[in-house]
Amino acid sequence: MISSSFSSQAQVLLHFPRKTSTKANTTDNLITQLHNLCSQKRLKEAIQTLHQVEKPPASLYSTLIQLCCQNRALHYGQTVHKHMKISGFLPGVVICNRLLDMYAKCGSLSDAQNLFDEMSERDLCSWNTLISGYAKMGMLKEAKKLFDEMPERDNFSWTAMISGYVRFEKPKEALELYRSKEMSLLSKLNKFTVSSVLAASASMGCLIIGKEIHGRITRAGLDLDDVVWSALMDMYGKCGSIAEARSVFDKLVDRDIVAWTAMIDRYFKDGRREEGFELFRQLMESGVKPNEFTFAGVLNACADAAAGEIGKQVHGYMTRIHFNPLSFAASALVHMYSKCGNVENAKRVFNGMPQPDLVSWTSLINGYAQNGQPDEALEYFELLLKSNTELDHITFVGVLSACTHAGLVDKGLEYFHSIKDIHGLTHTADHYACIIDLLARSGRFREAENIINKMPMKPDKFLWASLLGGCRIHGNLELAEKAATALFEIEPENPATYVTMANIYATAGRWDEVAKIRKLMDDKGVVKKPGLSWIEVKREIHVFLVGDTSHPKSKEIHEFLGKLSKRMREEGYVPDTNFVLHDVEEEQKEQNLSYHSEKLAVAFGIISTPPGTPIKVFKNLRTCVDCHNAIKYISKIVNRKITVRDSNRFHCFEGGNCSCRDYW
């Protein structure tokens, strides 16, 4: 009996230790399994396993939070946090900071703030993490409130606030913070703070403060890495000090493609294209490989300068290094060729793109429209509609422009109404300017006025200029005066309005009004922008002004124009002197017309190239009626294709005709 009882008790006593050991082993196994799942980045399975562990160690919670943060898995992070509370685990400041960081990086600032408020102990990292989270989300008031309340600050605190202001376009506040007394006492600056403050100076265009920061960097002996050098270069460039930007660029030891691209773009943005192209040439010799941003910047500069030959060379280089046809550099190529009047090459590049983006479609459509091929422009627009590419308002500007150049009024109106009715887009000021241009050029002024009266926004200068241009064509003096009055109010310094009105009055024989316009220009100090034309021959740009005699071949040019003039008259050409000032003798009027800049450039091109060579001239203003008429005759007499790109469009003259069909 006794033996039996003892045996039973012994079994009971032996049973409990074994059970406890098994449970401990199970927990240990689960924790090991959890660590393995975390190391394998299997977060979902790790969270499922976590629910089987009653009280995990602090290291496991820390690892799980870190993995949630890396994956920006807010829901799982909240689950881990909840598990801590249920298990009775009291996290220390290190794990709380990890939780704060996870919430901030996952964008849940409300969770981060609640945790911050609950923390019994906070260190500098706690304050910085929450401030940085608010600043990165653009919640700058909340960030500044915490910043002002924190007991101590370090470089990270200042950088978080300053970079937040810069990122969300508050450079003034960034500079005020930097120039505060407490910041000035900071013994050590870091590259991140400096880069942010330099970005604020660049955004404000504040060279004085930028130089002040540069001086402080030098005095502090801050180790200037590429980040700081790039920020300095950007600041000097945006503040208009290109020479100092270049000086900084030249000091860079290891120039990466970002620095090269930034410096090249800065030259282009400052209008110093030759230096930009030269630096790009140096880049190609440096061994550093250009990226799509570099190519896009250079090609856009070629488009703006109508530098088609340089653009071709860039294209050749891109082809040799097998550039990605899916990159936006391909779109820049289409844009460049279109703007330089080479629509065939634009089309070839476009057709080689696996998936043309909207920019490429729009560039090609605009290219055809501006090069006097409206039918092709509208054909590609119809193809665009079938491609299921999402349209934007810019595309319709090109389409309406094509209708304007072709005189397709009803088709243009149909497209105009489809913007809102079919495509669900809002009409922009550009759309209204285009449709008014289309109607005014066609003489449909009543419809134009009806649209202007119903516009939801105030007509801008482009709309009034379009209306004024139509009035010039059709001699609508009353409406022209209305448009001019609006333009004089919007941009009183623009000489184009005065000149156009003077021409309209001259055509109507209202010479007293012409005199008034000329006096008004004198009184206001408005000077007519000089006509400027240029042509590239043998890779050299030749520029001509009206009446220019400075060119080395000026004598030959004028002699050739004299001979051409006789031939043109024999063919039926009559100089159009309507828009030449009335107080000049008729013979002098004709002589003045003979020396317009585009005629000089065309003549130079003809005498400087072999017979049959196409001529391409660029002009900064709209070509005048007489020059347009004269170049039609010249193209027939010399049997050349002559292309003139004025400020409005391309004119392709061939066999006595122009691609614009005399409608421009």
PDB file of C-alpha atoms in Angstrom, residues 42-204:
ATOM      1  CA  ARG A  42       9.408  36.058 -44.436  1.00  0.00           C
ATOM      2  CA  LEU A  43       7.494  38.675 -42.499  1.00  0.00           C
ATOM      3  CA  LYS A  44       3.958  37.338 -42.929  1.00  0.00           C
ATOM      4  CA  GLU A  45       4.916  33.882 -41.582  1.00  0.00           C
ATOM      5  CA  ALA A  46       6.908  35.481 -38.770  1.00  0.00           C
ATOM      6  CA  ILE A  47       3.857  37.471 -37.625  1.00  0.00           C
ATOM      7  CA  GLN A  48       1.693  34.310 -37.743  1.00  0.00           C
ATOM      8  CA  THR A  49       4.264  32.473 -35.611  1.00  0.00           C
ATOM      9  CA  LEU A  50       4.523  35.396 -33.153  1.00  0.00           C
ATOM     10  CA  HIS A  51       0.967  34.724 -31.950  1.00  0.00           C
ATOM     11  CA  GLN A  52       2.124  31.314 -30.651  1.00  0.00           C
ATOM     12  CA  VAL A  53       4.737  32.894 -28.353  1.00  0.00           C
ATOM     13  CA  GLU A  54       3.471  34.285 -25.091  1.00  0.00           C
ATOM     14  CA  LYS A  55       6.483  36.370 -24.034  1.00  0.00           C
ATOM     15  CA  PRO A  56       9.146  36.855 -26.703  1.00  0.00           C
ATOM     16  CA  PRO A  57      12.518  38.373 -25.744  1.00  0.00           C
ATOM     17  CA  ALA A  58      13.270  42.054 -26.458  1.00  0.00           C
ATOM     18  CA  SER A  59      15.698  41.089 -29.242  1.00  0.00           C
ATOM     19  CA  LEU A  60      12.900  39.380 -31.188  1.00  0.00           C
ATOM     20  CA  TYR A  61      10.572  42.374 -30.915  1.00  0.00           C
ATOM     21  CA  SER A  62      13.419  44.606 -32.072  1.00  0.00           C
ATOM     22  CA  THR A  63      14.146  42.374 -35.091  1.00  0.00           C
ATOM     23  CA  LEU A  64      10.461  42.182 -36.074  1.00  0.00           C
ATOM     24  CA  ILE A  65      10.023  45.971 -35.846  1.00  0.00           C
ATOM     25  CA  GLN A  66      13.107  46.489 -38.007  1.00  0.00           C
ATOM     26  CA  LEU A  67      11.740  44.081 -40.639  1.00  0.00           C
ATOM     27  CA  CYS A  68       8.345  45.829 -40.612  1.00  0.00           C
ATOM     28  CA  CYS A  69      10.138  49.158 -41.101  1.00  0.00           C
ATOM     29  CA  GLN A  70      12.210  47.839 -44.022  1.00  0.00           C
ATOM     30  CA  ASN A  71       9.075  46.541 -45.743  1.00  0.00           C
ATOM     31  CA  ARG A  72       7.000  49.625 -44.837  1.00  0.00           C
ATOM     32  CA  ALA A  73       4.509  47.101 -43.424  1.00  0.00           C
ATOM     33  CA  LEU A  74       2.472  49.336 -41.142  1.00  0.00           C
ATOM     34  CA  HIS A  75      -0.248  46.792 -40.342  1.00  0.00           C
ATOM     35  CA  TYR A  76       2.287  44.167 -39.251  1.00  0.00           C
ATOM     36  CA  GLY A  77       4.155  46.778 -37.225  1.00  0.00           C
ATOM     37  CA  GLN A  78       0.949  47.699 -35.408  1.00  0.00           C
ATOM     38  CA  THR A  79       0.399  43.985 -34.734  1.00  0.00           C
ATOM     39  CA  VAL A  80       3.858  43.661 -33.146  1.00  0.00           C
ATOM     40  CA  HIS A  81       3.215  46.762 -31.019  1.00  0.00           C
ATOM     41  CA  LYS A  82      -0.137  45.354 -29.891  1.00  0.00           C
ATOM     42  CA  HIS A  83       1.499  42.021 -29.019  1.00  0.00           C
ATOM     43  CA  MET A  84       3.941  43.873 -26.756  1.00  0.00           C
ATOM     44  CA  LYS A  85       1.071  45.401 -24.778  1.00  0.00           C
ATOM     45  CA  ILE A  86      -0.819  42.107 -24.463  1.00  0.00           C
ATOM     46  CA  SER A  87       2.311  40.220 -23.356  1.00  0.00           C
ATOM     47  CA  GLY A  88       3.027  42.841 -20.719  1.00  0.00           C
ATOM     48  CA  PHE A  89       6.385  43.693 -22.256  1.00  0.00           C
ATOM     49  CA  LEU A  90       7.601  47.177 -21.300  1.00  0.00           C
ATOM     50  CA  PRO A  91       9.868  48.437 -24.090  1.00  0.00           C
ATOM     51  CA  GLY A  92      12.868  50.565 -23.265  1.00  0.00           C
ATOM     52  CA  VAL A  93      13.818  53.748 -25.086  1.00  0.00           C
ATOM     53  CA  VAL A  94      15.764  51.866 -27.812  1.00  0.00           C
ATOM     54  CA  ILE A  95      12.824  49.679 -28.880  1.00  0.00           C
ATOM     55  CA  CYS A  96      10.413  52.631 -28.540  1.00  0.00           C
ATOM     56  CA  ASN A  97      12.642  54.594 -30.887  1.00  0.00           C
ATOM     57  CA  ARG A  98      12.552  51.719 -33.360  1.00  0.00           C
ATOM     58  CA  LEU A  99       8.769  51.737 -33.176  1.00  0.00           C
ATOM     59  CA  LEU A 100       8.748  55.522 -33.681  1.00  0.00           C
ATOM     60  CA  ASP A 101      10.996  55.151 -36.721  1.00  0.00           C
ATOM     61  CA  MET A 102       8.762  52.405 -38.143  1.00  0.00           C
ATOM     62  CA  TYR A 103       5.595  54.495 -37.720  1.00  0.00           C
ATOM     63  CA  ALA A 104       7.252  57.611 -39.174  1.00  0.00           C
ATOM     64  CA  LYS A 105       8.637  55.792 -42.210  1.00  0.00           C
ATOM     65  CA  CYS A 106       5.279  54.083 -42.802  1.00  0.00           C
ATOM     66  CA  GLY A 107       3.610  57.504 -42.759  1.00  0.00           C
ATOM     67  CA  SER A 108       1.496  56.908 -39.641  1.00  0.00           C
ATOM     68  CA  LEU A 109       2.399  60.046 -37.710  1.00  0.00           C
ATOM     69  CA  SER A 110      -0.675  59.722 -35.463  1.00  0.00           C
ATOM     70  CA  ASP A 111       0.623  56.348 -34.163  1.00  0.00           C
ATOM     71  CA  ALA A 112       4.098  57.835 -33.793  1.00  0.00           C
ATOM     72  CA  GLN A 113       2.791  60.832 -31.835  1.00  0.00           C
ATOM     73  CA  ASN A 114       0.673  58.614 -29.526  1.00  0.00           C
ATOM     74  CA  LEU A 115       3.680  56.411 -28.768  1.00  0.00           C
ATOM     75  CA  PHE A 116       5.877  59.483 -28.212  1.00  0.00           C
ATOM     76  CA  ASP A 117       3.326  60.877 -25.726  1.00  0.00           C
ATOM     77  CA  GLU A 118       3.213  57.522 -23.872  1.00  0.00           C
ATOM     78  CA  MET A 119       6.988  57.173 -23.551  1.00  0.00           C
ATOM     79  CA  SER A 120       8.180  57.570 -19.961  1.00  0.00           C
ATOM     80  CA  GLU A 121      11.720  58.147 -21.155  1.00  0.00           C
ATOM     81  CA  ARG A 122      12.824  59.971 -24.323  1.00  0.00           C
ATOM     82  CA  ASP A 123      16.271  60.654 -25.663  1.00  0.00           C
ATOM     83  CA  LEU A 124      17.511  62.946 -28.437  1.00  0.00           C
ATOM     84  CA  CYS A 125      16.880  60.185 -30.982  1.00  0.00           C
ATOM     85  CA  SER A 126      13.174  60.066 -29.996  1.00  0.00           C
ATOM     86  CA  TRP A 127      12.689  63.791 -30.651  1.00  0.00           C
ATOM     87  CA  ASN A 128      14.689  63.716 -33.882  1.00  0.00           C
ATOM     88  CA  THR A 129      12.812  60.698 -35.259  1.00  0.00           C
ATOM     89  CA  LEU A 130       9.394  62.300 -34.807  1.00  0.00           C
ATOM     90  CA  ILE A 131      10.537  65.726 -36.061  1.00  0.00           C
ATOM     91  CA  SER A 132      12.086  64.126 -39.137  1.00  0.00           C
ATOM     92  CA  GLY A 133       8.890  62.132 -39.750  1.00  0.00           C
ATOM     93  CA  TYR A 134       6.729  65.259 -39.637  1.00  0.00           C
ATOM     94  CA  ALA A 135       9.183  67.229 -41.803  1.00  0.00           C
ATOM     95  CA  LYS A 136       9.326  64.528 -44.489  1.00  0.00           C
ATOM     96  CA  MET A 137       5.516  64.443 -44.635  1.00  0.00           C
ATOM     97  CA  GLY A 138       5.335  68.221 -45.048  1.00  0.00           C
ATOM     98  CA  MET A 139       3.725  68.667 -41.612  1.00  0.00           C
ATOM     99  CA  LEU A 140       6.083  71.523 -40.866  1.00  0.00           C
ATOM    100  CA  LYS A 141       4.032  73.248 -38.158  1.00  0.00           C
ATOM    101  CA  GLU A 142       3.981  70.047 -36.104  1.00  0.00           C
ATOM    102  CA  ALA A 143       7.693  69.518 -36.734  1.00  0.00           C
ATOM    103  CA  LYS A 144       8.565  73.084 -35.694  1.00  0.00           C
ATOM    104  CA  LYS A 145       6.448  72.813 -32.522  1.00  0.00           C
ATOM    105  CA  LEU A 146       8.404  69.726 -31.435  1.00  0.00           C
ATOM    106  CA  PHE A 147      11.671  71.355 -32.516  1.00  0.00           C
ATOM    107  CA  ASP A 148      10.955  74.355 -30.281  1.00  0.00           C
ATOM    108  CA  GLU A 149      10.008  72.108 -27.341  1.00  0.00           C
ATOM    109  CA  MET A 150      12.960  69.697 -27.436  1.00  0.00           C
ATOM    110  CA  PRO A 151      15.408  70.076 -24.530  1.00  0.00           C
ATOM    111  CA  GLU A 152      18.534  69.808 -26.691  1.00  0.00           C
ATOM    112  CA  ARG A 153      19.336  69.775 -30.413  1.00  0.00           C
ATOM    113  CA  ASP A 154      22.071  68.339 -32.583  1.00  0.00           C
ATOM    114  CA  ASN A 155      22.990  68.598 -36.248  1.00  0.00           C
ATOM    115  CA  PHE A 156      20.325  66.052 -37.168  1.00  0.00           C
ATOM    116  CA  SER A 157      17.596  68.201 -35.561  1.00  0.00           C
ATOM    117  CA  TRP A 158      18.607  71.293 -37.506  1.00  0.00           C
ATOM    118  CA  THR A 159      19.041  69.376 -40.761  1.00  0.00           C
ATOM    119  CA  ALA A 160      15.624  67.705 -40.433  1.00  0.00           C
ATOM    120  CA  MET A 161      13.883  71.069 -40.065  1.00  0.00           C
ATOM    121  CA  ILE A 162      15.909  72.924 -42.700  1.00  0.00           C
ATOM    122  CA  SER A 163      15.641  70.134 -45.300  1.00  0.00           C
ATOM    123  CA  GLY A 164      11.885  69.887 -44.593  1.00  0.00           C
ATOM    124  CA  TYR A 165      11.466  73.585 -45.354  1.00  0.00           C
ATOM    125  CA  VAL A 166      13.533  73.240 -48.525  1.00  0.00           C
ATOM    126  CA  ARG A 167      11.691  70.115 -49.728  1.00  0.00           C
ATOM    127  CA  PHE A 168       8.304  71.799 -49.341  1.00  0.00           C
ATOM    128  CA  GLU A 169       9.334  75.073 -50.974  1.00  0.00           C
ATOM    129  CA  LYS A 170       9.779  77.225 -47.905  1.00  0.00           C
ATOM    130  CA  PRO A 171      13.364  78.381 -48.497  1.00  0.00           C
ATOM    131  CA  LYS A 172      12.841  81.628 -46.602  1.00  0.00           C
ATOM    132  CA  GLU A 173      11.995  79.746 -43.391  1.00  0.00           C
ATOM    133  CA  ALA A 174      14.966  77.419 -43.983  1.00  0.00           C
ATOM    134  CA  LEU A 175      17.374  80.356 -44.233  1.00  0.00           C
ATOM    135  CA  GLU A 176      15.847  82.092 -41.199  1.00  0.00           C
ATOM    136  CA  LEU A 177      16.412  78.937 -39.157  1.00  0.00           C
ATOM    137  CA  TYR A 178      19.977  78.611 -40.422  1.00  0.00           C
ATOM    138  CA  ARG A 179      20.759  82.235 -39.568  1.00  0.00           C
ATOM    139  CA  SER A 180      19.279  82.001 -36.067  1.00  0.00           C
ATOM    140  CA  LYS A 181      21.605  82.760 -33.172  1.00  0.00           C
ATOM    141  CA  GLU A 182      21.580  79.205 -31.804  1.00  0.00           C
ATOM    142  CA  MET A 183      22.496  77.719 -35.188  1.00  0.00           C
ATOM    143  CA  SER A 184      25.394  80.164 -35.528  1.00  0.00           C
ATOM    144  CA  LEU A 185      26.815  78.884 -32.236  1.00  0.00           C
ATOM    145  CA  LEU A 186      26.841  75.296 -33.486  1.00  0.00           C
ATOM    146  CA  SER A 187      30.508  74.375 -33.466  1.00  0.00           C
ATOM    147  CA  LYS A 188      30.275  71.709 -36.130  1.00  0.00           C
ATOM    148  CA  LEU A 189      28.331  71.656 -39.379  1.00  0.00           C
ATOM    149  CA  ASN A 190      27.711  68.497 -41.358  1.00  0.00           C
ATOM    150  CA  LYS A 191      27.383  68.036 -45.105  1.00  0.00           C
ATOM    151  CA  PHE A 192      23.646  67.334 -44.941  1.00  0.00           C
ATOM    152  CA  THR A 193      22.845  70.601 -43.136  1.00  0.00           C
ATOM    153  CA  VAL A 194      25.090  72.552 -45.470  1.00  0.00           C
ATOM    154  CA  SER A 195      23.609  70.958 -48.596  1.00  0.00           C
ATOM    155  CA  SER A 196      20.062  71.770 -47.440  1.00  0.00           C
ATOM    156  CA  VAL A 197      20.896  75.403 -46.674  1.00  0.00           C
ATOM    157  CA  LEU A 198      22.666  75.800 -50.011  1.00  0.00           C
ATOM    158  CA  ALA A 199      19.566  74.391 -51.726  1.00  0.00           C
ATOM    159  CA  ALA A 200      17.475  77.034 -49.910  1.00  0.00           C
ATOM    160  CA  SER A 201      19.837  79.783 -51.114  1.00  0.00           C
ATOM    161  CA  ALA A 202      19.628  78.417 -54.653  1.00  0.00           C
ATOM    162  CA  SER A 203      15.829  78.370 -54.499  1.00  0.00           C
ATOM    163  CA  MET A 204      15.741  81.984 -53.277  1.00  0.00           C
TER     164      MET A 204
END
